[in-house]
Coordinates of C-alpha atoms in Angstrom, one line a residue:
Chain A
M1 CA 118.3 85.4 82.1
R2 CA 115.7 88.1 82.7
P3 CA 112.3 86.7 83.5
K4 CA 110.6 88.7 80.8
A5 CA 113.1 87.9 78.1
G6 CA 111.3 86.4 75.2
N7 CA 107.8 87.1 76.4
A8 CA 106.8 88.8 73.2
G9 CA 108.0 85.8 71.2
L10 CA 106.2 83.4 73.5
Y11 CA 103.2 85.5 73.3
A12 CA 103.3 85.5 69.5
A13 CA 103.4 81.8 69.6
L14 CA 99.9 81.7 71.0
S15 CA 96.9 81.7 68.7
C16 CA 93.5 83.1 69.2
P17 CA 94.3 86.7 70.2
T18 CA 91.2 88.3 71.6
A19 CA 92.0 91.9 71.8
H20 CA 88.7 93.1 73.1
S21 CA 87.9 93.6 76.7
R22 CA 84.7 92.7 78.4
E23 CA 84.1 96.5 78.8
F24 CA 84.1 96.8 75.0
A25 CA 82.0 93.8 74.5
S26 CA 78.8 95.7 73.7
M27 CA 80.6 97.5 70.9
S28 CA 81.9 94.5 69.1
T29 CA 80.0 92.6 66.5
P30 CA 79.2 89.0 67.2
H31 CA 80.4 86.6 64.5
A32 CA 80.6 82.9 64.3
H33 CA 83.2 80.5 62.9
A34 CA 82.2 77.5 60.9
G35 CA 81.2 74.7 63.2
D36 CA 80.9 76.9 66.3
P37 CA 77.8 76.3 68.4
P38 CA 75.3 79.2 68.4
R39 CA 76.2 81.9 70.9
D40 CA 74.2 84.7 72.4
H41 CA 77.3 86.8 73.2
P42 CA 80.2 88.2 71.2
S43 CA 82.6 85.6 70.0
H44 CA 85.6 86.7 72.0
L45 CA 83.8 86.0 75.3
G46 CA 83.0 82.6 74.0
D47 CA 86.6 82.3 73.0
M48 CA 87.7 83.1 76.6
D49 CA 85.2 80.6 77.9
I50 CA 86.6 77.9 75.6
R51 CA 90.2 78.9 76.3
V52 CA 89.8 78.7 80.1
R53 CA 87.9 75.4 80.0
A54 CA 90.6 73.9 77.8
L55 CA 93.3 75.2 80.1
E56 CA 91.6 73.7 83.1
T57 CA 91.3 70.4 81.4
L58 CA 94.9 70.4 80.3
L59 CA 96.3 71.5 83.7
T60 CA 94.2 68.8 85.4
Q61 CA 95.5 66.1 83.0
K62 CA 99.0 67.3 83.7
G63 CA 98.4 66.9 87.4
Y64 CA 99.3 70.5 88.2
I65 CA 95.8 71.4 89.6
D66 CA 93.0 69.8 91.5
P67 CA 89.6 70.9 90.1
A68 CA 88.1 70.4 93.5
A69 CA 90.6 72.9 94.9
L70 CA 89.4 75.4 92.3
D71 CA 85.8 74.9 93.5
R72 CA 86.9 75.6 97.1
I73 CA 88.8 78.8 96.1
I74 CA 85.8 80.1 94.3
E75 CA 83.4 79.2 97.1
T76 CA 85.7 80.9 99.6
Y77 CA 85.4 84.3 97.9
E78 CA 81.8 83.9 96.9
T79 CA 80.4 82.8 100.2
Q80 CA 82.9 83.6 103.0
V81 CA 85.2 86.4 102.3
G82 CA 83.8 89.8 101.3
P83 CA 83.1 93.3 102.5
H84 CA 80.8 92.0 105.2
N85 CA 84.1 91.1 107.0
G86 CA 85.4 94.6 106.8
A87 CA 82.1 95.9 108.0
R88 CA 82.5 93.8 111.2
V89 CA 85.9 95.4 111.8
V90 CA 84.6 98.9 111.3
A91 CA 81.5 98.4 113.4
R92 CA 83.6 97.0 116.2
A93 CA 86.0 99.9 116.0
W94 CA 83.0 102.3 116.2
S95 CA 81.7 100.5 119.3
D96 CA 84.7 99.6 121.3
P97 CA 87.4 102.3 122.0
A98 CA 90.0 99.7 123.0
Y99 CA 89.5 97.8 119.7
H100 CA 89.6 101.1 117.8
D101 CA 93.0 102.0 119.3
W102 CA 94.3 98.4 118.7
L103 CA 93.1 98.6 115.0
L104 CA 94.9 101.8 114.4
K105 CA 98.1 100.6 116.1
D106 CA 98.2 97.0 114.8
A107 CA 95.6 96.4 112.2
T108 CA 96.8 92.9 111.2
A109 CA 96.4 91.6 114.7
A110 CA 93.2 93.4 115.5
I111 CA 91.6 92.2 112.3
A112 CA 92.9 88.6 112.8
S113 CA 91.3 88.6 116.2
L114 CA 87.9 88.7 114.4
G115 CA 88.9 85.7 112.2
F116 CA 90.0 87.6 109.1
S117 CA 93.5 87.0 107.9
G118 CA 95.6 85.6 105.1
R119 CA 96.1 86.0 101.4
Q120 CA 96.4 89.7 100.4
G121 CA 95.9 90.8 104.0
E122 CA 99.2 89.7 105.6
H123 CA 100.2 93.2 106.5
M124 CA 97.2 95.4 107.3
V125 CA 97.1 99.1 108.1
A126 CA 93.9 101.0 109.1
L127 CA 93.4 104.6 108.0
E128 CA 90.9 106.7 110.0
N129 CA 88.8 109.3 108.3
T130 CA 88.0 112.4 110.2
P131 CA 86.3 115.7 109.4
E132 CA 89.8 117.1 108.6
L133 CA 91.2 114.1 106.6
H134 CA 89.7 111.8 104.1
N135 CA 91.7 108.7 103.0
M136 CA 91.4 106.9 99.7
V137 CA 93.2 103.7 98.6
V138 CA 94.3 102.7 95.1
C139 CA 96.8 100.4 93.4
T140 CA 98.1 102.3 90.4
L141 CA 100.3 99.4 89.2
C142 CA 97.8 96.5 89.4
S143 CA 95.0 95.6 91.8
C144 CA 96.4 95.3 95.3
Y145 CA 93.4 95.1 97.6
P146 CA 92.8 93.8 101.2
W147 CA 91.1 90.5 100.3
P148 CA 90.4 89.1 103.9
V149 CA 88.3 92.2 104.8
L150 CA 86.9 93.3 101.4
G151 CA 87.0 90.2 99.2
L152 CA 87.9 90.5 95.5
P153 CA 88.0 94.0 94.1
P154 CA 85.3 95.4 91.9
V155 CA 86.0 96.0 88.2
W156 CA 86.2 99.8 88.7
Y157 CA 89.0 99.4 91.3
K158 CA 91.1 97.5 88.8
S159 CA 90.2 99.7 85.8
A160 CA 92.4 102.2 84.0
P161 CA 90.2 105.2 84.9
Y162 CA 90.5 104.7 88.7
R163 CA 94.2 103.7 88.7
A164 CA 95.1 106.7 86.5
K165 CA 92.9 109.3 88.2
A166 CA 93.0 108.5 91.9
V167 CA 96.5 109.9 92.5
L168 CA 96.1 113.0 90.1
D169 CA 92.6 114.0 90.8
P170 CA 91.1 112.3 93.8
R171 CA 88.4 114.9 94.3
G172 CA 87.3 114.2 90.7
V173 CA 87.2 110.5 91.5
L174 CA 84.9 111.3 94.5
R175 CA 82.7 113.3 92.1
D176 CA 82.5 110.2 89.9
F177 CA 81.1 108.4 93.0
G178 CA 78.7 111.3 93.8
V179 CA 80.7 112.2 96.9
T180 CA 81.5 115.8 97.7
L181 CA 83.7 116.6 100.7
P182 CA 84.1 120.0 102.4
E183 CA 86.8 122.1 100.7
A184 CA 88.7 122.2 103.9
T185 CA 88.9 118.4 104.2
R186 CA 92.4 117.3 103.2
L187 CA 92.6 114.3 100.9
R188 CA 95.2 111.6 101.4
V189 CA 95.7 108.9 98.7
W190 CA 97.5 105.7 99.6
D191 CA 99.0 103.9 96.6
S192 CA 99.4 100.2 97.6
T193 CA 102.7 99.6 95.8
A194 CA 104.1 96.8 98.1
E195 CA 102.4 94.1 100.2
V196 CA 100.9 96.5 102.8
R197 CA 97.1 96.5 102.4
Y198 CA 95.0 99.4 103.6
L199 CA 91.5 99.5 105.2
V200 CA 89.8 102.9 105.5
L201 CA 87.9 103.3 108.8
P202 CA 85.1 105.6 107.7
M203 CA 83.5 108.2 109.9
R204 CA 80.6 106.9 112.0
P205 CA 77.4 108.5 110.8
A206 CA 75.7 111.0 113.1
G207 CA 72.6 109.8 115.0
T208 CA 73.8 106.2 115.5
S209 CA 74.7 106.3 119.2
G210 CA 71.9 103.8 120.1
L211 CA 72.8 101.3 117.4
S212 CA 74.2 97.8 118.1
E213 CA 77.3 96.6 116.5
D214 CA 75.2 94.4 114.1
Q215 CA 73.1 97.4 113.1
L216 CA 76.2 99.6 112.6
A217 CA 77.8 97.0 110.3
T218 CA 74.8 97.4 107.9
L219 CA 75.9 101.0 107.4
V220 CA 79.4 100.2 106.4
T221 CA 79.7 100.0 102.6
R222 CA 82.6 98.5 100.6
D223 CA 83.3 101.9 99.0
S224 CA 83.5 103.6 102.4
M225 CA 86.3 101.2 103.3
I226 CA 88.2 102.0 100.1
G227 CA 87.6 105.8 100.5
T228 CA 85.5 106.3 97.4
G229 CA 82.3 106.5 99.5
L230 CA 81.0 107.4 103.0
A231 CA 79.2 105.2 105.5
R232 CA 75.4 105.1 105.0
Q233 CA 73.2 107.3 107.1
P234 CA 70.8 105.2 109.2
E235 CA 67.1 105.2 108.1
V236 CA 65.2 107.6 110.3
T237 CA 62.1 106.0 111.7
P238 CA 59.3 108.6 112.2
Chain B
M1 CA 109.7 98.5 83.4
N2 CA 108.0 101.7 82.2
G3 CA 104.9 99.8 81.1
V4 CA 101.4 100.8 80.4
H5 CA 100.4 99.1 83.7
D6 CA 102.0 102.1 85.5
M7 CA 98.9 104.2 85.2
G8 CA 99.1 106.7 88.0
G9 CA 98.5 110.2 86.5
L10 CA 97.6 109.2 83.0
Q11 CA 94.7 111.1 81.5
G12 CA 92.1 110.4 78.9
F13 CA 90.5 107.2 80.3
G14 CA 87.4 109.1 81.3
P15 CA 85.4 108.9 84.6
V16 CA 85.4 106.0 87.0
Q17 CA 82.3 104.0 86.3
P18 CA 81.1 102.0 89.3
E19 CA 78.5 99.3 88.4
A20 CA 75.5 99.2 90.7
N21 CA 75.1 95.8 92.4
E22 CA 78.1 94.5 90.6
P23 CA 78.4 90.7 90.6
L24 CA 81.6 89.1 91.9
F25 CA 82.2 87.6 88.5
H26 CA 80.6 88.5 85.2
F27 CA 81.2 85.2 83.4
E28 CA 81.7 81.6 84.5
W29 CA 85.2 81.6 83.0
E30 CA 86.3 84.4 85.3
R31 CA 85.6 82.2 88.3
R32 CA 87.8 79.5 86.9
A33 CA 90.4 82.0 85.7
L34 CA 90.8 83.3 89.3
A35 CA 91.0 79.8 90.8
I36 CA 93.4 78.4 88.1
T37 CA 95.7 81.3 88.6
L38 CA 95.8 80.9 92.3
A39 CA 96.2 77.2 92.1
M40 CA 99.0 77.4 89.6
G41 CA 100.7 80.1 91.7
A42 CA 100.7 77.5 94.5
T43 CA 102.9 75.2 92.5
G44 CA 105.9 77.4 93.4
Q45 CA 107.2 77.6 89.9
W46 CA 107.1 81.4 90.1
N47 CA 106.3 84.0 92.8
I48 CA 103.8 86.8 93.1
D49 CA 106.3 89.4 91.8
L50 CA 107.1 87.2 88.7
G51 CA 103.3 86.9 88.2
R52 CA 102.9 90.7 88.2
S53 CA 105.9 91.0 86.0
A54 CA 104.4 88.6 83.4
R55 CA 101.2 90.6 83.3
E56 CA 103.1 93.9 82.9
S57 CA 105.1 92.4 80.1
L58 CA 102.2 91.5 77.9
P59 CA 102.3 93.6 74.7
P60 CA 101.0 97.1 75.7
A61 CA 98.1 97.1 73.3
V62 CA 97.0 93.7 74.5
Y63 CA 97.2 94.8 78.1
L64 CA 95.1 97.9 77.6
A65 CA 92.5 96.1 75.5
S66 CA 92.1 93.0 77.7
S67 CA 89.7 92.6 80.6
Y68 CA 91.3 91.9 84.1
Y69 CA 91.0 88.2 84.1
E70 CA 92.0 88.0 80.4
I71 CA 95.3 89.6 81.5
W72 CA 95.6 87.0 84.2
I73 CA 95.1 84.1 81.8
R74 CA 97.4 85.5 79.1
A75 CA 100.2 86.0 81.7
L76 CA 99.6 82.6 83.2
E77 CA 100.0 81.0 79.8
V78 CA 103.3 82.9 79.3
L79 CA 104.6 81.8 82.8
M80 CA 103.8 78.2 82.0
L81 CA 105.3 78.3 78.5
Q82 CA 108.5 79.9 79.9
R83 CA 108.9 77.1 82.4
G84 CA 108.0 74.3 80.0
L85 CA 105.0 73.3 82.0
V86 CA 102.9 73.3 78.8
S87 CA 103.7 73.6 75.1
P88 CA 102.3 76.1 72.6
R89 CA 100.7 73.2 70.8
E90 CA 99.0 72.0 74.0
L91 CA 97.7 75.5 74.7
R92 CA 96.3 75.8 71.2
S93 CA 94.7 72.4 71.2
G94 CA 93.8 71.9 74.8
Q95 CA 95.2 68.4 74.5
L96 CA 97.9 66.8 76.6
L97 CA 100.8 66.1 74.2
V98 CA 103.8 66.2 76.4
P99 CA 104.4 64.5 79.8
P100 CA 104.0 66.8 82.8
A101 CA 107.0 68.6 84.2
P102 CA 107.6 68.1 87.9
V103 CA 106.2 70.8 90.1
A104 CA 107.1 71.4 93.8
Y105 CA 103.5 71.4 95.1
V106 CA 99.9 70.7 94.0
L107 CA 97.2 72.5 96.0
Q108 CA 94.6 69.9 97.0
A109 CA 91.0 70.8 97.9
G110 CA 91.6 69.9 101.6
N111 CA 94.4 72.4 101.9
V112 CA 92.7 75.4 100.3
A113 CA 91.3 76.9 103.4
A114 CA 94.6 76.8 105.3
A115 CA 96.6 78.1 102.3
L116 CA 94.3 81.1 101.9
A117 CA 94.1 81.8 105.6
S118 CA 97.8 81.8 106.1
G119 CA 98.8 83.7 102.9
S120 CA 102.4 84.6 102.2
P121 CA 103.7 87.2 104.6
A122 CA 106.5 89.3 102.9
D123 CA 108.2 90.5 106.1
R124 CA 111.7 89.2 106.9
R125 CA 114.3 89.6 109.6
A126 CA 116.4 92.7 109.1
S127 CA 120.1 92.3 108.4
A128 CA 120.9 96.0 108.8
P129 CA 119.3 98.9 110.6
A130 CA 116.8 101.1 108.7
R131 CA 118.5 104.0 107.0
F132 CA 115.5 106.3 107.3
A133 CA 113.1 107.3 110.1
P134 CA 109.7 108.9 110.2
G135 CA 110.0 112.6 109.3
D136 CA 113.1 112.2 107.2
R137 CA 113.0 114.0 103.8
V138 CA 113.8 111.6 100.9
R139 CA 113.8 111.7 97.2
A140 CA 112.4 108.8 95.1
K141 CA 115.2 107.9 92.7
N142 CA 115.1 108.8 89.1
M143 CA 115.4 105.2 87.9
H144 CA 114.0 103.2 85.0
P145 CA 114.9 99.6 85.5
V146 CA 114.1 97.3 82.6
G147 CA 112.9 94.5 85.0
H148 CA 110.0 94.5 87.4
T149 CA 109.8 97.4 89.8
R150 CA 107.2 98.8 92.2
L151 CA 108.2 102.4 92.2
P152 CA 105.6 104.2 90.1
R153 CA 106.8 106.7 87.5
Y154 CA 104.8 109.6 88.9
V155 CA 106.9 109.8 92.1
R156 CA 110.3 109.3 90.6
G157 CA 112.6 112.3 91.1
H158 CA 110.2 113.8 93.6
L159 CA 110.7 114.9 97.2
G160 CA 108.7 113.2 100.0
T161 CA 108.7 112.5 103.7
V162 CA 109.0 109.2 105.4
Q163 CA 105.7 108.7 107.3
A164 CA 106.1 105.1 108.6
V165 CA 108.6 102.3 108.6
R166 CA 106.8 99.1 107.6
G167 CA 109.5 96.6 108.5
C168 CA 111.8 94.6 106.3
H169 CA 110.1 93.1 103.3
L170 CA 111.0 90.9 100.3
F171 CA 112.3 93.3 97.7
A172 CA 110.0 92.9 94.7
D173 CA 112.6 93.9 92.1
R174 CA 115.0 91.2 93.2
H175 CA 112.3 88.7 94.0
A176 CA 111.3 88.9 90.3
S177 CA 114.9 88.9 89.0
Q178 CA 115.3 85.0 88.8
P179 CA 112.8 83.2 86.7
L180 CA 113.0 79.9 88.5
P181 CA 113.5 78.8 92.2
P182 CA 115.5 79.4 94.2
F183 CA 114.3 83.0 94.1
D184 CA 116.2 86.0 95.5
T185 CA 114.4 86.3 98.9
T186 CA 116.6 89.0 100.3
A187 CA 114.6 91.8 102.0
D188 CA 114.9 95.5 102.4
W189 CA 113.3 98.1 104.6
L190 CA 110.0 99.3 103.4
Y191 CA 108.7 102.8 104.1
T192 CA 105.5 104.7 103.5
V193 CA 106.6 107.9 101.8
V194 CA 104.2 110.8 101.4
F195 CA 104.3 113.5 98.7
D196 CA 102.5 116.8 98.5
G197 CA 100.2 116.9 95.5
R198 CA 101.9 120.0 94.2
E199 CA 105.3 118.4 94.4
L200 CA 104.0 115.6 92.1
W201 CA 101.6 117.5 89.8
G202 CA 102.7 121.2 89.9
P203 CA 101.6 124.5 91.4
Q204 CA 98.1 124.3 89.8
A205 CA 97.4 121.1 91.8
D206 CA 95.1 120.9 94.8
A207 CA 97.1 122.0 97.8
A208 CA 94.9 119.8 100.1
V209 CA 96.0 116.5 98.4
Q210 CA 98.8 114.2 99.5
V211 CA 99.7 110.9 97.9
S212 CA 101.8 108.1 99.4
V213 CA 103.5 105.1 98.1
D214 CA 105.2 102.1 99.9
A215 CA 108.8 102.3 98.8
W216 CA 111.7 100.0 99.5
E217 CA 115.0 101.6 100.7
P218 CA 116.8 101.0 97.3
Y219 CA 114.1 103.3 95.8
L220 CA 115.1 106.2 98.0
E221 CA 117.9 108.6 98.6
A222 CA 118.3 111.1 101.4
A223 CA 117.2 114.6 100.3
T224 CA 120.0 117.1 100.4

């Protein structure tokens, strides 16, 4: 039996199709069903809210999930795991030549040594940007992303425009982000099609030689670690 | 499967539109959708590749018109229905109507930190030597499997160069080939294969662009 056999039939068995995306929400007309509570957003968003609540209740009653475990998962990605982790890795690599070399040779171990490991970061590879070569990471098939160092991906990373365009027109993608590279800089796009996850090591901004690792970390943006941005320039104090 | 999820190189979607100061979630239900999906994944009734396969197998128009976490929830519902974990009437009503099916594991709150921190490494011991080495010229096969695959259409049939050998990893296509445990957990060598932009997109493409994919050995043939 193929795993997908009958999906369409199963899918058709479900009610409440909501064929609008959040992105289209502003274009849809709010409407209410009889008996629905008043809503201040388009109905399909309310439908998703109700649908997911009902699902959580059902799966809890079935004993398949522990609602407290859901809280812990959410809390992990809202408060502990995010791009500030990756910024620590980059700042350390900028500050410590031995760590820099370790990161490029065995990123999984070097990143784990700072306490960042696990789900969606089991096999890490670091990509160093130089004046000659700029790296950019995409997942054209879904949304593969290095969670332990960058957290959950932003909407644009998972969106059709980015997934479609990054491999065909990466320079155009950079323009969408307001980034222009020198013509001579080669562009390398890494499509994350397996379980390897990539972290871009952006170029260290000029004029930062006196900065501490903590100060350097504040210059490292999420986008600079995906390759759709550059590290921030330090603010010049007169 | 040649699905609409395989988006590399499609045109007409417009510019990438980053959102300034984007929140991690836009709606409360997205928080719960993420967590429910991860927690149900932990039950062991399917694996990550079957999860991806379920999302890719949603009707194309639904996939394209749904937001990210909507796709997750719709695919989760299909996975649970396929395995009899829930019934269509239960999903419609939100009421428990059928006794629960046995599941291998339930993720409890106290185990979340350890589960997320350990993840699920995909590398396995090799049973045969790697066929290719860095520098080898290879061609991505012209193949169109009806099941799950991780070889994007835009590289199929094209010539590339092996840049790195990433070890022996669970082969996604086979991992997703059995709907229920025990899954096929045989592994194959995984390579990063780099393609010139002009090889993929033609002579008018930017000569300074290269694109790589991570490709398992069964996706590749030696270039002759």
